[in-house]
mmCIF file of C-alpha atoms in Angstrom:
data_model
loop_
_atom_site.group_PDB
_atom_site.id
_atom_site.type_symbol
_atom_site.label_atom_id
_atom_site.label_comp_id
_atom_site.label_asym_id
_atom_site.label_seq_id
_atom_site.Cartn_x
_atom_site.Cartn_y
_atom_site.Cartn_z
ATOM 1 C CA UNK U 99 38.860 41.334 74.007
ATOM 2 C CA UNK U 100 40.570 40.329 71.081
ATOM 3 C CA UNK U 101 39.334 37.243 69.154
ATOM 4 C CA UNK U 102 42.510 34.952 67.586
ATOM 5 C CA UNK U 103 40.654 33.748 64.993
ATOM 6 C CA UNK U 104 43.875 31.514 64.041
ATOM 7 C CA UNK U 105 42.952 28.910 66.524
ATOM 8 C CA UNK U 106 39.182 28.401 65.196
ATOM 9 C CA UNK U 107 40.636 27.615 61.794
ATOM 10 C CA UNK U 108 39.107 23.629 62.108
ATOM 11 C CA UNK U 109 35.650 25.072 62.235
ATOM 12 C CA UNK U 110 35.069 25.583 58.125
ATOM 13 C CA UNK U 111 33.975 22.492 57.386
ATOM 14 C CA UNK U 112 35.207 21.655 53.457
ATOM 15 C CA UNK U 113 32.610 20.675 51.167
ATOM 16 C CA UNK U 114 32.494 17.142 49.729
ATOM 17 C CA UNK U 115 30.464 15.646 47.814
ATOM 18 C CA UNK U 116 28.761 12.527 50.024
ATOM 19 C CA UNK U 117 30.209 8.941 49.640
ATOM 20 C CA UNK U 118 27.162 7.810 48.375
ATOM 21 C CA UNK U 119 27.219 9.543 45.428
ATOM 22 C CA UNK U 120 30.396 8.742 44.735
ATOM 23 C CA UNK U 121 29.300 4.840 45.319
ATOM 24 C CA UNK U 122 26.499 6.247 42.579
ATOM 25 C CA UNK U 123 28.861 7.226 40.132
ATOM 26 C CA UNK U 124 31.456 3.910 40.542
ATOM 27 C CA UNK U 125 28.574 1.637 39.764
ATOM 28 C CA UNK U 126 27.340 3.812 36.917
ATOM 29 C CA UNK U 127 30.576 3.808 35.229
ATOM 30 C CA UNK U 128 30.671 -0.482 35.664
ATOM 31 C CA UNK U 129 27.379 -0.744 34.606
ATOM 32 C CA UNK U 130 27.450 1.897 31.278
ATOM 33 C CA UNK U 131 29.017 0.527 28.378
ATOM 34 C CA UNK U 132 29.503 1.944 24.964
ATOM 35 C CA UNK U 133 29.237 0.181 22.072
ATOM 36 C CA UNK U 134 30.174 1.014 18.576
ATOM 37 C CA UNK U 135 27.897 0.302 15.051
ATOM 38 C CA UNK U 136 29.080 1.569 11.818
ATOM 39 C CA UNK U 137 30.742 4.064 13.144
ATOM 40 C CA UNK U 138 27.851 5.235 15.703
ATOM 41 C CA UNK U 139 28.077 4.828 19.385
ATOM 42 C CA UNK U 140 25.379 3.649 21.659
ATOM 43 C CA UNK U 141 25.096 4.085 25.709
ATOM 44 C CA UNK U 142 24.187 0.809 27.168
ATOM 45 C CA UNK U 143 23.302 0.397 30.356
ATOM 46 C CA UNK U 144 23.898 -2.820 32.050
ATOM 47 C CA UNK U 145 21.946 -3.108 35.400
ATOM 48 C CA UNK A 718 54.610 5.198 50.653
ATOM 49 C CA UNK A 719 51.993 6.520 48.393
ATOM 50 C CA UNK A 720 52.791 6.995 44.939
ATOM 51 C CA UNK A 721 51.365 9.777 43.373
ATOM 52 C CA UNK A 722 49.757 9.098 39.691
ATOM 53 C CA UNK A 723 49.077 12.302 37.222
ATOM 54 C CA UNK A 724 45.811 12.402 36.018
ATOM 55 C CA UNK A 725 46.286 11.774 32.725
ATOM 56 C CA UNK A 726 47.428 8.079 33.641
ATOM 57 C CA UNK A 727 44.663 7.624 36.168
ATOM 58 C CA UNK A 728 42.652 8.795 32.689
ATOM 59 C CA UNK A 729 44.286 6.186 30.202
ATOM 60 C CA UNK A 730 43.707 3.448 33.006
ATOM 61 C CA UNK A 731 40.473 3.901 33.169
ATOM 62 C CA UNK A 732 40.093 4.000 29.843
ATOM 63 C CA UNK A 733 41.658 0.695 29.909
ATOM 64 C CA UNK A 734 39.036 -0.626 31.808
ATOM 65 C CA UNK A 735 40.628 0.203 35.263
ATOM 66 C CA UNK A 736 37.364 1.610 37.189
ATOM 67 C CA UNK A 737 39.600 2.239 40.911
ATOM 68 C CA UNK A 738 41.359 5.011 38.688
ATOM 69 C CA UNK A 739 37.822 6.367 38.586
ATOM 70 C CA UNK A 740 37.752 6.326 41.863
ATOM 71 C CA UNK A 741 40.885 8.075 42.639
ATOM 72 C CA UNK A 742 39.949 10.682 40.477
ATOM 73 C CA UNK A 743 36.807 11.751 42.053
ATOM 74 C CA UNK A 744 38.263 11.598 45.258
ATOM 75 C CA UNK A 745 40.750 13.776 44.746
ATOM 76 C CA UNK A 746 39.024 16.788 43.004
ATOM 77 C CA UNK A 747 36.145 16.191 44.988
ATOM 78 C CA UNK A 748 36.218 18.889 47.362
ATOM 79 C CA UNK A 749 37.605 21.576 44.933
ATOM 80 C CA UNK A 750 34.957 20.609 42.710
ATOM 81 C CA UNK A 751 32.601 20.345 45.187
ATOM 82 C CA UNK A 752 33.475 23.797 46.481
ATOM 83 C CA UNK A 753 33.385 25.773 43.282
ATOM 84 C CA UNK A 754 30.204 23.980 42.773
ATOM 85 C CA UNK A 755 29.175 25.244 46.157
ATOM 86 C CA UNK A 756 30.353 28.259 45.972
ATOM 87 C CA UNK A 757 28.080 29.627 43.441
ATOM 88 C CA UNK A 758 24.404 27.630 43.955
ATOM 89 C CA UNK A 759 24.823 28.070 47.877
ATOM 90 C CA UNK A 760 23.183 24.672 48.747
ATOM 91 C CA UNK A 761 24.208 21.072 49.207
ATOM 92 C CA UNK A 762 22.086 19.105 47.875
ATOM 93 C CA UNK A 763 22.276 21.152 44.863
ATOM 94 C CA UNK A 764 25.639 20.587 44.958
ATOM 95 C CA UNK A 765 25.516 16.969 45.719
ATOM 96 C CA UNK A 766 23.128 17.235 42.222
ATOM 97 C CA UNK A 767 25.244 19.151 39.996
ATOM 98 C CA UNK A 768 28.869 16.659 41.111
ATOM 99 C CA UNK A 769 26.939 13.565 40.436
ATOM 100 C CA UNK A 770 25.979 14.948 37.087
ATOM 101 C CA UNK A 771 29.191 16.648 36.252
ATOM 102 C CA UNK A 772 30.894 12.969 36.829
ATOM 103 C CA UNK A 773 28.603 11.096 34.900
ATOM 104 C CA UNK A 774 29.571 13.823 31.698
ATOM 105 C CA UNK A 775 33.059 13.055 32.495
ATOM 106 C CA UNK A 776 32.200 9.174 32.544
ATOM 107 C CA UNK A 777 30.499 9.149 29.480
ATOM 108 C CA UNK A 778 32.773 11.201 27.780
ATOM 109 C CA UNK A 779 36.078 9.171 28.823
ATOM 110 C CA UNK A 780 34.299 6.015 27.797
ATOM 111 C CA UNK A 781 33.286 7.022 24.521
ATOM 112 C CA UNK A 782 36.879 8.283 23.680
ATOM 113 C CA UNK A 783 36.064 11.659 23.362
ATOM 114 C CA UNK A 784 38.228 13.019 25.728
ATOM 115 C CA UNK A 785 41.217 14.704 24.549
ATOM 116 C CA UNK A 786 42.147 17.577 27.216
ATOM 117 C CA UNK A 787 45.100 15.429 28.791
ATOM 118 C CA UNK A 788 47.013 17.089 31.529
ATOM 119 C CA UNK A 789 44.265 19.579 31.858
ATOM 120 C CA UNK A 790 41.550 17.067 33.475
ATOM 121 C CA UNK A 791 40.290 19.740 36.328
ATOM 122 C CA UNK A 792 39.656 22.371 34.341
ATOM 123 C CA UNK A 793 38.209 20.247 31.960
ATOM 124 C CA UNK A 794 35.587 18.935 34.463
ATOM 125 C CA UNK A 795 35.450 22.898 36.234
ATOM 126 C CA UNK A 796 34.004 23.486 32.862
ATOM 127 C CA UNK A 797 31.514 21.143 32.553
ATOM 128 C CA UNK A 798 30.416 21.495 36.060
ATOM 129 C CA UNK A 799 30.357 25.579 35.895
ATOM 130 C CA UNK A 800 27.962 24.344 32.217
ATOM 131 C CA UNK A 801 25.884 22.994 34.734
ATOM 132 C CA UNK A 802 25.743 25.564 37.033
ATOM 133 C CA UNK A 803 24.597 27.714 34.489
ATOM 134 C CA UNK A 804 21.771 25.263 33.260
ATOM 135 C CA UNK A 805 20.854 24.915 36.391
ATOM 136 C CA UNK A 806 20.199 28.935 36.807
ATOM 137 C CA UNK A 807 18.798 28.982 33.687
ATOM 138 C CA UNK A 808 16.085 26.636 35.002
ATOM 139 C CA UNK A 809 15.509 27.487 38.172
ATOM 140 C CA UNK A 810 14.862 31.573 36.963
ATOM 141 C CA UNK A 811 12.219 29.641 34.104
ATOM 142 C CA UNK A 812 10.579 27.997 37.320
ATOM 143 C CA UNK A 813 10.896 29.773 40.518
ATOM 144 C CA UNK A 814 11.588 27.702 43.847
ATOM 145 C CA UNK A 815 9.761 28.155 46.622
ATOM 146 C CA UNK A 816 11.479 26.738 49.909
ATOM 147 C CA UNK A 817 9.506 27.052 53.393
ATOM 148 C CA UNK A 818 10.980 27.583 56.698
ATOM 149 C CA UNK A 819 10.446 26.765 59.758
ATOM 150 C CA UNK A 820 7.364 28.860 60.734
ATOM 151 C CA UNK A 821 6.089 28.788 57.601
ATOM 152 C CA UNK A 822 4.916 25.364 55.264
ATOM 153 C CA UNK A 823 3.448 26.255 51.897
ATOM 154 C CA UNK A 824 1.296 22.860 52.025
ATOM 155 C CA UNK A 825 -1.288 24.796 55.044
ATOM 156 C CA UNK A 826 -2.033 27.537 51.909
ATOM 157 C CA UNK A 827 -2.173 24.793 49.327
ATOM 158 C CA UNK A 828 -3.496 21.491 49.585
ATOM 159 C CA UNK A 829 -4.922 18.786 47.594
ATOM 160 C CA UNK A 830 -8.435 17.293 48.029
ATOM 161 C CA UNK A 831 -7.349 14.338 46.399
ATOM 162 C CA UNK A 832 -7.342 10.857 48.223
ATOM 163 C CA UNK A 833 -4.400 9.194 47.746
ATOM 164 C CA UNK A 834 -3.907 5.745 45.914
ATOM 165 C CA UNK A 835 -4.941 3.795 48.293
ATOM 166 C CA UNK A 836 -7.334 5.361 49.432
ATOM 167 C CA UNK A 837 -8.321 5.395 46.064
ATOM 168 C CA UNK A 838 -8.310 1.979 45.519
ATOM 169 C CA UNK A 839 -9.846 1.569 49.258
ATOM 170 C CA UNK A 840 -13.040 3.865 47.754
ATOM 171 C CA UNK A 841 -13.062 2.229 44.350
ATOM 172 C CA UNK A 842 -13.322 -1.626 45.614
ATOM 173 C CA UNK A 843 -16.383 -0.112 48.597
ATOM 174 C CA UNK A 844 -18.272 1.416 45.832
ATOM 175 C CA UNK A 845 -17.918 -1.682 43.864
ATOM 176 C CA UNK A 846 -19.025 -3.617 46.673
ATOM 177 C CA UNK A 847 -21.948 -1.418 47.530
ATOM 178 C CA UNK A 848 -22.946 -1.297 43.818
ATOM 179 C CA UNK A 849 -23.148 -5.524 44.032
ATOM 180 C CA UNK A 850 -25.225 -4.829 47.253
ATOM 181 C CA UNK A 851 -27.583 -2.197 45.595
ATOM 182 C CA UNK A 852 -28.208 -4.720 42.708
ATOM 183 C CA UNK A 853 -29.401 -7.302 45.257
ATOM 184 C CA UNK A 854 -32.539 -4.709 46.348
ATOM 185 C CA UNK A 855 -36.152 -5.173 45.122
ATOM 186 C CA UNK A 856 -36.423 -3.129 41.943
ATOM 187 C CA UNK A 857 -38.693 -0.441 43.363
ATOM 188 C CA UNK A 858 -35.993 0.393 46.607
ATOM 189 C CA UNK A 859 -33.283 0.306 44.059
ATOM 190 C CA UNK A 860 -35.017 2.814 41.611
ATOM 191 C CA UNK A 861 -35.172 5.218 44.620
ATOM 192 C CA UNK A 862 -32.115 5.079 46.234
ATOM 193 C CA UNK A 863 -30.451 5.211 42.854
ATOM 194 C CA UNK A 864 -32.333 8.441 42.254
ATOM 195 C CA UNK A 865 -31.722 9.983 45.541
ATOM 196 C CA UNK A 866 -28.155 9.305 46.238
ATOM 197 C CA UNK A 867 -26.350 9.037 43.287
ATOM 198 C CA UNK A 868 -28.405 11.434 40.593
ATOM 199 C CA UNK A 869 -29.204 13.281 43.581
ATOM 200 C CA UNK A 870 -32.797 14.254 42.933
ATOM 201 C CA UNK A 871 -35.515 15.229 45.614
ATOM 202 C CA UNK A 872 -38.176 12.903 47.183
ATOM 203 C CA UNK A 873 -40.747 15.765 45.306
ATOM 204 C CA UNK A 874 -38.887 14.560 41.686
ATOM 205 C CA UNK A 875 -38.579 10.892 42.871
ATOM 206 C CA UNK A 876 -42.072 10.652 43.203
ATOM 207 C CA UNK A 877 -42.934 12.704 39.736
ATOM 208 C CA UNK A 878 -40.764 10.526 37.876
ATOM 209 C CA UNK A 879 -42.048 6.947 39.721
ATOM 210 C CA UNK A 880 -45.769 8.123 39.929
ATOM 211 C CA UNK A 881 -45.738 7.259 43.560
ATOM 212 C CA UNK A 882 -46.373 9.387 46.764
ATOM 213 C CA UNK A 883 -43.743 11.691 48.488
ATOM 214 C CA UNK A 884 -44.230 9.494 51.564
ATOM 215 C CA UNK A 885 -44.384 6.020 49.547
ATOM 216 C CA UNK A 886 -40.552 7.025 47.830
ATOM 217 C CA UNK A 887 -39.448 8.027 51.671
ATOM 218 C CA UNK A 888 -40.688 4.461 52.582
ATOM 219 C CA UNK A 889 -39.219 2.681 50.262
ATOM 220 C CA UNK A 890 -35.664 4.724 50.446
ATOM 221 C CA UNK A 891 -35.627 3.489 54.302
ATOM 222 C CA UNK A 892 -36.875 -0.201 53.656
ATOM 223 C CA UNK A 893 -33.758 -0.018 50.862
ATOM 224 C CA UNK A 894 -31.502 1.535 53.568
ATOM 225 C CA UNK A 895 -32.994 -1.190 55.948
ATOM 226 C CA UNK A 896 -32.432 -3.795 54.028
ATOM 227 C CA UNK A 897 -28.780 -2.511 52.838
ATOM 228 C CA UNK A 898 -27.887 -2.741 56.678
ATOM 229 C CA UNK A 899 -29.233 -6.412 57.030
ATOM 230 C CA UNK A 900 -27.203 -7.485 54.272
ATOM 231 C CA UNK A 901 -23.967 -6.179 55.480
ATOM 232 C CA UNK A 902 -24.470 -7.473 59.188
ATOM 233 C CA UNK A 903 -25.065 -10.364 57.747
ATOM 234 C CA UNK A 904 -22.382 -11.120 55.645
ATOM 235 C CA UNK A 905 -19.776 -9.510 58.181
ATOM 236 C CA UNK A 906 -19.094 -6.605 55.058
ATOM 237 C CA UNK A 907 -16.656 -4.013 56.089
ATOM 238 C CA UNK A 908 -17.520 -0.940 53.758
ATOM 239 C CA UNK A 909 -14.919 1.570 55.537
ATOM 240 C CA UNK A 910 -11.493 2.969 54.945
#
């Protein structure tokens, strides 16, 4: 019998990255800050 | 109604200090990203590895300034994520990965004897105890049931070395084992794990 594969189109589920991680990577970028010294910069990480 | 910001403002905002910008950024290249990511390691939590770290490149970078690719912000990050990709092949070939399945669990072919740290500590603080306990024997028990059970020497070289009979080192290793007993009923000692 023929398959219409049209109608199972839902079943590819996309790939995301998890909301954790993304919760990971909003509190890294609050807590890193960069800070400039004669003319050098310096990661700081505020925790 | 939704407004739809370019990138490259979302960028200068959060460069400005405006971290939701972030977060509309992410979300809205996160499942190409994701899927190009996916698409060539085959694995999500690989996947999930390789986003987090692209992101935290593209953090760093915006906040130190050195970003400079405006209107091209996916590609930019594509790049640094395939960069990844690759480091991540070039590591994984240096070390191979060995994944079991279901019928199979590497850890029944390769185990380790060691206890672990608490049991460790468990062991360390009974041998302690018992050491305290050994100190507490008459000197002759002591000598023997140093010999025998921690240098591990014979009743036959027990009684060379002392200059007593086979049978007198055998009497005094049970008096020492006797008296070992009496001293832990009597105190209530617990010297188990």
């Amino acid at each position: 019998m023929e398959n219409i594969y049209v109608n199972n189109n839902n079943t590819c589920e996309l790939i995301k990255a998890q909301k954790g991680t993304i919760e990971f990577l909003m509190n890294y970028s609050l807590s890193l800050d960069i800070i400039e010294v004669h003319g050098m910069k310096f990661e700081n990480n505020l925790n | 109604m939704e407004v739809f910001v370019d990138d490259s403002v979302l960028i200068k905002k959060y460069i400005d200090g405006d971290e939701r910008a972030l977060a509309t950024l992410i979300n809205r290249h996160n499942s190409r990203i994701s899927g190009f990511i996916y698409s060539k390691v085959g694995n999500r939590n690989i996947t999930e590895d390789i986003f987090q770290d692209t992101f935290i490149k593209v953090i760093k970078t915006l906040k130190r300034g050195a970003y400079s690719e405006e209107g091209k912000f996916l590609p930019w990050v594509m790049r640094i994520a395939h960069n990844l990709i690759i480091d991540h092949f070039r590591k994984t070939s240096r070390m191979p990965r060995f994944e079991g399945s279901d019928t199979f669990n590497i850890f029944t072919v390769v185990s380790d004897d060691k206890l672990d740290i608490e049991s460790q500590l468990i062991k360390n603080q009974i041998d302690c105890d018992l050491n305290l306990l050994i100190e507490e024997l008459p000197n002759d028990q002591k000598q023997v049931l140093i010999m025998r059970i921690y240098k591990d020497m014979s009743f036959k070289e027990i009684s060379e070395i002392t200059g007593v009979s086979i049978n007198t080192a055998l009497g005094r290793m049970r008096y020492a084992l006797i008296n070992l007993r009496k001293v832990i009923e009597k105190h209530n000692i617990a010297l188990t794990m």
